[in-house]
């Protein structure tokens, strides 16, 4: 599932390609996306038809497309969603569910085989009021040690669960939580409110370092993720623990361990990340 670095990489590649273009057509497949909810075709047309795309922003794992009338298209990739900017003449991939035809001969395409993605439109200035966005916690790239310490102090949950909760810090998932905890030397089951001040500071730095590094590598492609031009990321070759069960820890050589909790894997080094 794409996490913050993948969505940020997508945002940058799309911004270079479609900002400034005008939308001259909106097509939807008619098939529902996440939670069987239909794509709001009328709202998408009202928000984007005959409008110019003026910016593409990111909030946590959401992509926000701003139009010159102030309306905002909000996109979540779910598990397998992609947003591609492609020449209109190239065939649409299977599982294309929304197409914005642009005045420069290209199309902006939302493709999603498993249909866990989500798209909606918000009126000018109203996107932050969407229930999905209103519940989001701190933006990890601008997280301060003080804010992180305050968030940690009010919970007794395990570190992995705390970091996965989008209401605390928004945008992290399985990959970057495992990586950040490894870099900070914190056990995934450690209790959030019991971290030392030094560990909190290390964790904040590790989160920022892991995300910035992944953005510099244009994201992690394990299965589906590609940027707006269909290119895979390179960060999968730079992971320290994620997906490396039984392989030696890059720091100490101890075999990396994997634990599964509610269907999600956590990878850690039992020697570098003591409880
Ligand atoms: Zn180790």
PDB file of C-alpha atoms and ligand atoms in Angstrom:
ATOM      1  CA  UNK A   1       0.000   0.000   0.000  1.00  0.00           C
ATOM      2  CA  UNK A   2       1.429   3.420  -0.904  1.00  0.00           C
ATOM      3  CA  UNK A   3       2.564   5.478   2.076  1.00  0.00           C
ATOM      4  CA  UNK A   4       3.560   9.140   2.362  1.00  0.00           C
ATOM      5  CA  UNK A   5       6.782   8.986   0.258  1.00  0.00           C
ATOM      6  CA  UNK A   6       4.996   7.268  -2.628  1.00  0.00           C
ATOM      7  CA  UNK A   7       2.161   9.800  -2.621  1.00  0.00           C
ATOM      8  CA  UNK A   8       4.666  12.675  -2.402  1.00  0.00           C
ATOM      9  CA  UNK A   9       6.656  11.234  -5.329  1.00  0.00           C
ATOM     10  CA  UNK A  10       3.434  10.886  -7.313  1.00  0.00           C
ATOM     11  CA  UNK A  11       2.467  14.445  -6.420  1.00  0.00           C
ATOM     12  CA  UNK A  12       5.755  15.838  -7.702  1.00  0.00           C
ATOM     13  CA  UNK A  13       5.689  13.897 -10.955  1.00  0.00           C
ATOM     14  CA  UNK A  14       2.036  14.838 -11.638  1.00  0.00           C
ATOM     15  CA  UNK A  15       2.602  18.502 -10.773  1.00  0.00           C
ATOM     16  CA  UNK A  16       5.300  18.692 -13.448  1.00  0.00           C
ATOM     17  CA  UNK A  17       2.960  17.156 -16.021  1.00  0.00           C
ATOM     18  CA  UNK A  18      -0.549  18.478 -15.502  1.00  0.00           C
ATOM     19  CA  UNK A  19      -0.422  21.805 -13.654  1.00  0.00           C
ATOM     20  CA  UNK A  20      -1.604  24.479 -16.087  1.00  0.00           C
ATOM     21  CA  UNK A  21      -3.704  22.100 -18.198  1.00  0.00           C
ATOM     22  CA  UNK A  22      -7.458  22.609 -18.592  1.00  0.00           C
ATOM     23  CA  UNK A  23      -9.919  19.742 -18.113  1.00  0.00           C
ATOM     24  CA  UNK A  24     -12.135  19.307 -21.184  1.00  0.00           C
ATOM     25  CA  UNK A  25     -13.763  15.980 -20.287  1.00  0.00           C
ATOM     26  CA  UNK A  26     -14.494  13.802 -17.256  1.00  0.00           C
ATOM     27  CA  UNK A  27     -15.283  10.074 -17.656  1.00  0.00           C
ATOM     28  CA  UNK A  28     -16.040   7.498 -14.965  1.00  0.00           C
ATOM     29  CA  UNK A  29     -16.371   3.712 -15.258  1.00  0.00           C
ATOM     30  CA  UNK A  30     -19.477   3.627 -13.069  1.00  0.00           C
ATOM     31  CA  UNK A  31     -17.934   0.975 -10.807  1.00  0.00           C
ATOM     32  CA  UNK A  32     -17.790   1.727  -7.064  1.00  0.00           C
ATOM     33  CA  UNK A  33     -14.494   2.157  -5.204  1.00  0.00           C
ATOM     34  CA  UNK A  34     -13.741   1.816  -1.474  1.00  0.00           C
ATOM     35  CA  UNK A  35     -16.599   0.513   0.684  1.00  0.00           C
ATOM     36  CA  UNK A  36     -18.640   0.036  -2.479  1.00  0.00           C
ATOM     37  CA  UNK A  37     -19.081   3.782  -2.654  1.00  0.00           C
ATOM     38  CA  UNK A  38     -19.767   5.111  -6.151  1.00  0.00           C
ATOM     39  CA  UNK A  39     -17.440   7.704  -7.682  1.00  0.00           C
ATOM     40  CA  UNK A  40     -19.363  11.024  -7.386  1.00  0.00           C
ATOM     41  CA  UNK A  41     -19.352  11.644 -11.137  1.00  0.00           C
ATOM     42  CA  UNK A  42     -21.557  14.754 -11.069  1.00  0.00           C
ATOM     43  CA  UNK A  43     -19.517  16.374  -8.305  1.00  0.00           C
ATOM     44  CA  UNK A  44     -16.269  15.566 -10.139  1.00  0.00           C
ATOM     45  CA  UNK A  45     -17.608  17.182 -13.331  1.00  0.00           C
ATOM     46  CA  UNK A  46     -18.848  20.239 -11.498  1.00  0.00           C
ATOM     47  CA  UNK A  47     -15.500  20.631  -9.734  1.00  0.00           C
ATOM     48  CA  UNK A  48     -13.170  20.049 -12.665  1.00  0.00           C
ATOM     49  CA  UNK A  49     -14.833  20.369 -16.100  1.00  0.00           C
ATOM     50  CA  UNK A  50     -13.616  23.482 -17.987  1.00  0.00           C
ATOM     51  CA  UNK A  51     -11.334  24.261 -15.065  1.00  0.00           C
ATOM     52  CA  UNK A  52      -7.581  24.619 -15.093  1.00  0.00           C
ATOM     53  CA  UNK A  53      -5.430  22.541 -12.735  1.00  0.00           C
ATOM     54  CA  UNK A  54      -3.434  25.073 -10.719  1.00  0.00           C
ATOM     55  CA  UNK A  55      -1.698  22.923  -8.077  1.00  0.00           C
ATOM     56  CA  UNK A  56      -1.348  19.401  -6.732  1.00  0.00           C
ATOM     57  CA  UNK A  57      -0.927  19.081  -2.986  1.00  0.00           C
ATOM     58  CA  UNK A  58      -0.546  16.237  -0.525  1.00  0.00           C
ATOM     59  CA  UNK A  59      -2.067  15.826   2.931  1.00  0.00           C
ATOM     60  CA  UNK A  60      -0.840  12.619   4.615  1.00  0.00           C
ATOM     61  CA  UNK A  61      -1.588   9.917   1.993  1.00  0.00           C
ATOM     62  CA  UNK A  62      -4.200  12.006   0.158  1.00  0.00           C
ATOM     63  CA  UNK A  63      -3.554  13.721  -3.160  1.00  0.00           C
ATOM     64  CA  UNK A  64      -5.356  17.063  -3.619  1.00  0.00           C
ATOM     65  CA  UNK A  65      -5.862  18.543  -7.094  1.00  0.00           C
ATOM     66  CA  UNK A  66      -6.677  22.275  -7.008  1.00  0.00           C
ATOM     67  CA  UNK A  67      -8.606  23.946  -9.820  1.00  0.00           C
ATOM     68  CA  UNK A  68      -8.671  27.617 -10.785  1.00  0.00           C
ATOM     69  CA  UNK A  69     -12.193  27.950  -9.345  1.00  0.00           C
ATOM     70  CA  UNK A  70     -10.958  26.747  -5.953  1.00  0.00           C
ATOM     71  CA  UNK A  71     -12.636  23.333  -6.045  1.00  0.00           C
ATOM     72  CA  UNK A  72     -10.473  20.428  -4.907  1.00  0.00           C
ATOM     73  CA  UNK A  73     -10.409  16.829  -6.142  1.00  0.00           C
ATOM     74  CA  UNK A  74      -9.319  14.521  -3.310  1.00  0.00           C
ATOM     75  CA  UNK A  75      -7.760  11.151  -4.209  1.00  0.00           C
ATOM     76  CA  UNK A  76      -6.659   8.244  -1.984  1.00  0.00           C
ATOM     77  CA  UNK A  77      -4.839   5.387  -3.700  1.00  0.00           C
ATOM     78  CA  UNK A  78      -6.002   2.646  -1.337  1.00  0.00           C
ATOM     79  CA  UNK A  79      -4.086  -0.603  -1.931  1.00  0.00           C
ATOM     80  CA  UNK A  80      -3.509  -0.657  -5.678  1.00  0.00           C
ATOM     81  CA  UNK A  81      -4.551   2.773  -6.984  1.00  0.00           C
ATOM     82  CA  UNK A  82      -2.437   4.668  -9.532  1.00  0.00           C
ATOM     83  CA  UNK A  83      -2.771   8.128 -11.048  1.00  0.00           C
ATOM     84  CA  UNK A  84      -1.137   8.415 -14.454  1.00  0.00           C
ATOM     85  CA  UNK A  85      -0.665  11.335 -16.834  1.00  0.00           C
ATOM     86  CA  UNK A  86      -0.595   9.768 -20.306  1.00  0.00           C
ATOM     87  CA  UNK A  87      -1.092  10.746 -23.933  1.00  0.00           C
ATOM     88  CA  UNK A  88      -4.786  10.386 -24.777  1.00  0.00           C
ATOM     89  CA  UNK A  89      -3.792   8.253 -27.785  1.00  0.00           C
ATOM     90  CA  UNK A  90      -2.238   5.518 -25.616  1.00  0.00           C
ATOM     91  CA  UNK A  91      -4.681   2.759 -24.654  1.00  0.00           C
ATOM     92  CA  UNK A  92      -6.273   3.085 -21.239  1.00  0.00           C
ATOM     93  CA  UNK A  93      -5.014   0.339 -18.890  1.00  0.00           C
ATOM     94  CA  UNK A  94      -7.511  -2.227 -17.576  1.00  0.00           C
ATOM     95  CA  UNK A  95      -9.251  -1.106 -14.374  1.00  0.00           C
ATOM     96  CA  UNK A  96      -9.268   2.588 -15.348  1.00  0.00           C
ATOM     97  CA  UNK A  97     -12.093   4.144 -13.318  1.00  0.00           C
ATOM     98  CA  UNK A  98     -11.788   7.920 -13.803  1.00  0.00           C
ATOM     99  CA  UNK A  99     -10.322   9.871 -16.728  1.00  0.00           C
ATOM    100  CA  UNK A 100      -9.844  13.613 -16.944  1.00  0.00           C
ATOM    101  CA  UNK A 101      -9.215  14.617 -20.575  1.00  0.00           C
ATOM    102  CA  UNK A 102      -6.847  17.591 -20.723  1.00  0.00           C
ATOM    103  CA  UNK A 103      -6.552  20.298 -23.375  1.00  0.00           C
ATOM    104  CA  UNK A 104      -2.900  19.410 -24.113  1.00  0.00           C
ATOM    105  CA  UNK A 105      -3.695  16.011 -25.662  1.00  0.00           C
ATOM    106  CA  UNK A 106      -3.171  14.080 -22.466  1.00  0.00           C
ATOM    107  CA  UNK A 107      -5.353  12.319 -19.945  1.00  0.00           C
ATOM    108  CA  UNK A 108      -5.123  12.110 -16.175  1.00  0.00           C
ATOM    109  CA  UNK A 109      -6.171   8.538 -15.348  1.00  0.00           C
ATOM    110  CA  UNK A 110      -7.118   6.872 -12.093  1.00  0.00           C
ATOM    111  CA  UNK A 111      -6.472   3.131 -12.344  1.00  0.00           C
ATOM    112  CA  UNK A 112      -7.300   0.753  -9.485  1.00  0.00           C
ATOM    113  CA  UNK A 113      -7.549  -3.058  -9.965  1.00  0.00           C
ATOM    114  CA  UNK A 114      -8.743  -3.838  -6.423  1.00  0.00           C
ATOM    115  CA  UNK A 115     -10.873  -0.685  -6.073  1.00  0.00           C
ATOM    116  CA  UNK A 116      -9.915   0.209  -2.501  1.00  0.00           C
ATOM    117  CA  UNK A 117      -9.114   3.753  -3.605  1.00  0.00           C
ATOM    118  CA  UNK A 118     -11.328   6.765  -3.018  1.00  0.00           C
ATOM    119  CA  UNK A 119     -12.107   9.947  -4.952  1.00  0.00           C
ATOM    120  CA  UNK A 120     -14.281  12.878  -4.061  1.00  0.00           C
ATOM    121  CA  UNK A 121     -14.663  16.586  -4.775  1.00  0.00           C
ATOM    122  CA  UNK A 122     -14.715  19.399  -2.213  1.00  0.00           C
ATOM    123  CA  UNK A 123     -15.956  22.958  -2.642  1.00  0.00           C
ATOM    124  CA  UNK A 124     -13.411  25.780  -2.278  1.00  0.00           C
ATOM    125  CA  UNK A 125     -11.821  25.794   1.165  1.00  0.00           C
ATOM    126  CA  UNK A 126     -13.917  22.840   2.357  1.00  0.00           C
ATOM    127  CA  UNK A 127     -11.518  19.921   1.843  1.00  0.00           C
ATOM    128  CA  UNK A 128     -10.230  20.002   5.441  1.00  0.00           C
ATOM    129  CA  UNK A 129     -13.825  19.449   6.621  1.00  0.00           C
ATOM    130  CA  UNK A 130     -14.108  16.070   4.879  1.00  0.00           C
ATOM    131  CA  UNK A 131     -14.462  13.381   7.591  1.00  0.00           C
ATOM    132  CA  UNK A 132     -11.530  11.460   6.078  1.00  0.00           C
ATOM    133  CA  UNK A 133      -9.171  14.461   6.346  1.00  0.00           C
ATOM    134  CA  UNK A 134     -10.504  15.960   9.568  1.00  0.00           C
ATOM    135  CA  UNK A 135      -9.327  12.980  11.636  1.00  0.00           C
ATOM    136  CA  UNK A 136      -5.721  13.092  10.432  1.00  0.00           C
ATOM    137  CA  UNK A 137      -2.954  13.694  12.969  1.00  0.00           C
ATOM    138  CA  UNK A 138       0.414  15.413  12.665  1.00  0.00           C
ATOM    139  CA  UNK A 139       2.263  15.719   9.348  1.00  0.00           C
ATOM    140  CA  UNK A 140       5.402  13.627   9.936  1.00  0.00           C
ATOM    141  CA  UNK A 141       7.788  15.707   7.799  1.00  0.00           C
ATOM    142  CA  UNK A 142       7.159  18.768   9.998  1.00  0.00           C
ATOM    143  CA  UNK A 143       6.835  16.848  13.268  1.00  0.00           C
ATOM    144  CA  UNK A 144       8.634  18.422  16.233  1.00  0.00           C
ATOM    145  CA  UNK A 145      10.095  16.491  19.170  1.00  0.00           C
ATOM    146  CA  UNK A 146       7.739  18.400  21.505  1.00  0.00           C
ATOM    147  CA  UNK A 147       4.636  17.424  19.523  1.00  0.00           C
ATOM    148  CA  UNK A 148       5.748  13.793  19.298  1.00  0.00           C
ATOM    149  CA  UNK A 149       6.465  13.687  23.052  1.00  0.00           C
ATOM    150  CA  UNK A 150       2.991  15.106  23.794  1.00  0.00           C
ATOM    151  CA  UNK A 151       1.315  12.531  21.522  1.00  0.00           C
ATOM    152  CA  UNK A 152       3.264   9.658  23.086  1.00  0.00           C
ATOM    153  CA  UNK A 153       2.498  10.764  26.641  1.00  0.00           C
ATOM    154  CA  UNK A 154      -1.261  10.433  26.219  1.00  0.00           C
ATOM    155  CA  UNK A 155      -1.346   6.758  25.201  1.00  0.00           C
ATOM    156  CA  UNK A 156      -0.340   3.397  26.657  1.00  0.00           C
ATOM    157  CA  UNK A 157      -0.297   1.603  23.319  1.00  0.00           C
ATOM    158  CA  UNK A 158       2.619  -0.259  21.772  1.00  0.00           C
ATOM    159  CA  UNK A 159       4.888   1.810  19.509  1.00  0.00           C
ATOM    160  CA  UNK A 160       3.901   0.007  16.306  1.00  0.00           C
ATOM    161  CA  UNK A 161       0.178   0.553  16.915  1.00  0.00           C
ATOM    162  CA  UNK A 162       0.770   4.169  17.950  1.00  0.00           C
ATOM    163  CA  UNK A 163       2.688   4.992  14.761  1.00  0.00           C
ATOM    164  CA  UNK A 164       0.215   3.168  12.491  1.00  0.00           C
ATOM    165  CA  UNK A 165      -2.704   5.213  13.880  1.00  0.00           C
ATOM    166  CA  UNK A 166      -3.302   7.984  11.320  1.00  0.00           C
ATOM    167  CA  UNK A 167      -4.924  10.100  14.039  1.00  0.00           C
ATOM    168  CA  UNK A 168      -1.532  10.445  15.772  1.00  0.00           C
ATOM    169  CA  UNK A 169       0.849  10.860  12.863  1.00  0.00           C
ATOM    170  CA  UNK A 170      -0.626  10.756   9.357  1.00  0.00           C
ATOM    171  CA  UNK A 171       1.050   9.050   6.427  1.00  0.00           C
ATOM    172  CA  UNK A 172       3.086   6.232   7.957  1.00  0.00           C
ATOM    173  CA  UNK A 173       2.326   2.570   7.259  1.00  0.00           C
ATOM    174  CA  UNK A 174       3.969  -0.824   7.677  1.00  0.00           C
ATOM    175  CA  UNK A 175       7.130  -0.121   5.698  1.00  0.00           C
ATOM    176  CA  UNK A 176       8.207   3.185   7.204  1.00  0.00           C
ATOM    177  CA  UNK A 177       7.089   2.362  10.753  1.00  0.00           C
ATOM    178  CA  UNK A 178       9.362  -0.710  10.704  1.00  0.00           C
ATOM    179  CA  UNK A 179      12.214   1.320   9.231  1.00  0.00           C
ATOM    180  CA  UNK A 180      11.876   4.280  11.617  1.00  0.00           C
ATOM    181  CA  UNK A 181      11.710   2.062  14.726  1.00  0.00           C
ATOM    182  CA  UNK A 182      14.841   0.230  13.538  1.00  0.00           C
ATOM    183  CA  UNK A 183      16.814   3.451  12.962  1.00  0.00           C
ATOM    184  CA  UNK A 184      15.719   4.749  16.371  1.00  0.00           C
ATOM    185  CA  UNK A 185      16.568   1.439  18.091  1.00  0.00           C
ATOM    186  CA  UNK A 186      13.059   1.058  19.550  1.00  0.00           C
ATOM    187  CA  UNK A 187      11.237  -2.285  19.910  1.00  0.00           C
ATOM    188  CA  UNK A 188       7.865  -2.317  18.073  1.00  0.00           C
ATOM    189  CA  UNK A 189       6.093  -3.565  21.224  1.00  0.00           C
ATOM    190  CA  UNK A 190       7.649  -0.934  23.530  1.00  0.00           C
ATOM    191  CA  UNK A 191       5.027   1.113  25.350  1.00  0.00           C
ATOM    192  CA  UNK A 192       4.610   4.571  23.832  1.00  0.00           C
ATOM    193  CA  UNK A 193       4.421   6.468  27.116  1.00  0.00           C
ATOM    194  CA  UNK A 194       7.579   4.845  28.471  1.00  0.00           C
ATOM    195  CA  UNK A 195      10.103   6.087  25.896  1.00  0.00           C
ATOM    196  CA  UNK A 196      13.007   8.101  27.294  1.00  0.00           C
ATOM    197  CA  UNK A 197      13.472  11.691  26.130  1.00  0.00           C
ATOM    198  CA  UNK A 198      16.479  10.531  24.138  1.00  0.00           C
ATOM    199  CA  UNK A 199      14.456   7.810  22.421  1.00  0.00           C
ATOM    200  CA  UNK A 200      11.704  10.299  21.506  1.00  0.00           C
ATOM    201  CA  UNK A 201      14.259  12.589  19.875  1.00  0.00           C
ATOM    202  CA  UNK A 202      15.836   9.664  18.020  1.00  0.00           C
ATOM    203  CA  UNK A 203      12.429   8.524  16.819  1.00  0.00           C
ATOM    204  CA  UNK A 204      11.499  11.957  15.477  1.00  0.00           C
ATOM    205  CA  UNK A 205      14.797  12.138  13.555  1.00  0.00           C
ATOM    206  CA  UNK A 206      14.378   8.559  12.295  1.00  0.00           C
ATOM    207  CA  UNK A 207      10.850   9.238  10.976  1.00  0.00           C
ATOM    208  CA  UNK A 208      12.003  12.310   9.046  1.00  0.00           C
ATOM    209  CA  UNK A 209      15.149  10.557   7.780  1.00  0.00           C
ATOM    210  CA  UNK A 210      13.251   7.470   6.592  1.00  0.00           C
ATOM    211  CA  UNK A 211      10.611   9.511   4.755  1.00  0.00           C
ATOM    212  CA  UNK A 212      13.056  11.972   3.167  1.00  0.00           C
ATOM    213  CA  UNK A 213      15.289   9.106   2.040  1.00  0.00           C
ATOM    214  CA  UNK A 214      12.336   7.295   0.473  1.00  0.00           C
ATOM    215  CA  UNK A 215      11.184  10.445  -1.339  1.00  0.00           C
ATOM    216  CA  UNK A 216      14.740  10.951  -2.657  1.00  0.00           C
ATOM    217  CA  UNK A 217      14.554   7.364  -4.002  1.00  0.00           C
ATOM    218  CA  UNK A 218      11.134   8.112  -5.554  1.00  0.00           C
ATOM    219  CA  UNK A 219       9.251   5.737  -3.264  1.00  0.00           C
ATOM    220  CA  UNK A 220       9.197   2.023  -2.521  1.00  0.00           C
ATOM    221  CA  UNK A 221       7.768  -0.260  -5.218  1.00  0.00           C
ATOM    222  CA  UNK A 222       6.961  -3.674  -3.806  1.00  0.00           C
ATOM    223  CA  UNK A 223       4.076  -4.507  -6.115  1.00  0.00           C
ATOM    224  CA  UNK A 224       1.845  -1.858  -7.620  1.00  0.00           C
ATOM    225  CA  UNK A 225       3.161   1.585  -6.816  1.00  0.00           C
ATOM    226  CA  UNK A 226       4.388   3.785  -9.728  1.00  0.00           C
ATOM    227  CA  UNK A 227       4.697   7.561 -10.128  1.00  0.00           C
ATOM    228  CA  UNK A 228       2.633   9.745 -12.468  1.00  0.00           C
ATOM    229  CA  UNK A 229       4.655   8.616 -15.495  1.00  0.00           C
ATOM    230  CA  UNK A 230       4.369   4.916 -14.612  1.00  0.00           C
ATOM    231  CA  UNK A 231       7.914   4.633 -13.214  1.00  0.00           C
ATOM    232  CA  UNK A 232       8.764   2.372 -10.275  1.00  0.00           C
ATOM    233  CA  UNK A 233      10.544   3.673  -7.176  1.00  0.00           C
ATOM    234  CA  UNK A 234      13.994   2.559  -5.982  1.00  0.00           C
ATOM    235  CA  UNK A 235      13.620   2.674  -2.207  1.00  0.00           C
ATOM    236  CA  UNK A 236      12.914  -1.084  -1.972  1.00  0.00           C
ATOM    237  CA  UNK A 237      16.669  -1.570  -2.429  1.00  0.00           C
ATOM    238  CA  UNK A 238      17.461   0.666   0.567  1.00  0.00           C
ATOM    239  CA  UNK A 239      15.275  -0.908   3.252  1.00  0.00           C
ATOM    240  CA  UNK A 240      17.057  -2.003   6.450  1.00  0.00           C
ATOM    241  CA  UNK A 241      14.500  -4.398   7.946  1.00  0.00           C
ATOM    242  CA  UNK A 242      11.192  -4.333   6.043  1.00  0.00           C
ATOM    243  CA  UNK A 243      10.752  -7.519   3.970  1.00  0.00           C
ATOM    244  CA  UNK A 244      14.118  -8.869   5.212  1.00  0.00           C
ATOM    245  CA  UNK A 245      13.019 -11.680   7.539  1.00  0.00           C
ATOM    246  CA  UNK A 246      15.929 -14.041   8.398  1.00  0.00           C
ATOM    247  CA  UNK A 247      18.420 -11.819   6.555  1.00  0.00           C
ATOM    248  CA  UNK A 248      21.267 -10.325   8.635  1.00  0.00           C
ATOM    249  CA  UNK A 249      20.677  -6.966  10.337  1.00  0.00           C
ATOM    250  CA  UNK A 250      22.720  -4.354   8.414  1.00  0.00           C
ATOM    251  CA  UNK A 251      24.057  -3.064  11.741  1.00  0.00           C
ATOM    252  CA  UNK A 252      24.861  -6.167  13.820  1.00  0.00           C
ATOM    253  CA  UNK A 253      24.278  -9.245  11.652  1.00  0.00           C
ATOM    254  CA  UNK A 254      21.528 -10.758  13.849  1.00  0.00           C
ATOM    255  CA  UNK A 255      18.749 -12.313  11.701  1.00  0.00           C
ATOM    256  CA  UNK A 256      15.841  -9.893  11.222  1.00  0.00           C
ATOM    257  CA  UNK A 257      12.646 -11.103  12.852  1.00  0.00           C
ATOM    258  CA  UNK A 258       9.086 -10.771  11.559  1.00  0.00           C
ATOM    259  CA  UNK A 259       5.992 -10.711  13.767  1.00  0.00           C
ATOM    260  CA  UNK A 260       2.438 -10.627  12.441  1.00  0.00           C
ATOM    261  CA  UNK A 261      -0.272  -8.709  14.259  1.00  0.00           C
ATOM    262  CA  UNK A 262      -3.827  -8.333  12.866  1.00  0.00           C
ATOM    263  CA  UNK A 263      -2.582  -9.466   9.475  1.00  0.00           C
ATOM    264  CA  UNK A 264       0.223  -6.894   9.335  1.00  0.00           C
ATOM    265  CA  UNK A 265       3.922  -7.715   9.422  1.00  0.00           C
ATOM    266  CA  UNK A 266       6.449  -5.895  11.549  1.00  0.00           C
ATOM    267  CA  UNK A 267      10.152  -6.408  10.926  1.00  0.00           C
ATOM    268  CA  UNK A 268      12.825  -5.642  13.529  1.00  0.00           C
ATOM    269  CA  UNK A 269      16.258  -6.602  14.795  1.00  0.00           C
ATOM    270  CA  UNK A 270      15.934  -8.343  18.196  1.00  0.00           C
ATOM    271  CA  UNK A 271      19.463  -7.224  19.134  1.00  0.00           C
ATOM    272  CA  UNK A 272      19.362  -3.546  18.040  1.00  0.00           C
ATOM    273  CA  UNK A 273      15.758  -3.024  19.196  1.00  0.00           C
ATOM    274  CA  UNK A 274      15.623  -4.435  22.717  1.00  0.00           C
ATOM    275  CA  UNK A 275      12.427  -4.238  24.765  1.00  0.00           C
TER     276      UNK A 275
HETATM  277 ZN1  LIG B   1      20.849  -5.431  14.650  1.00  0.00          ZN
END
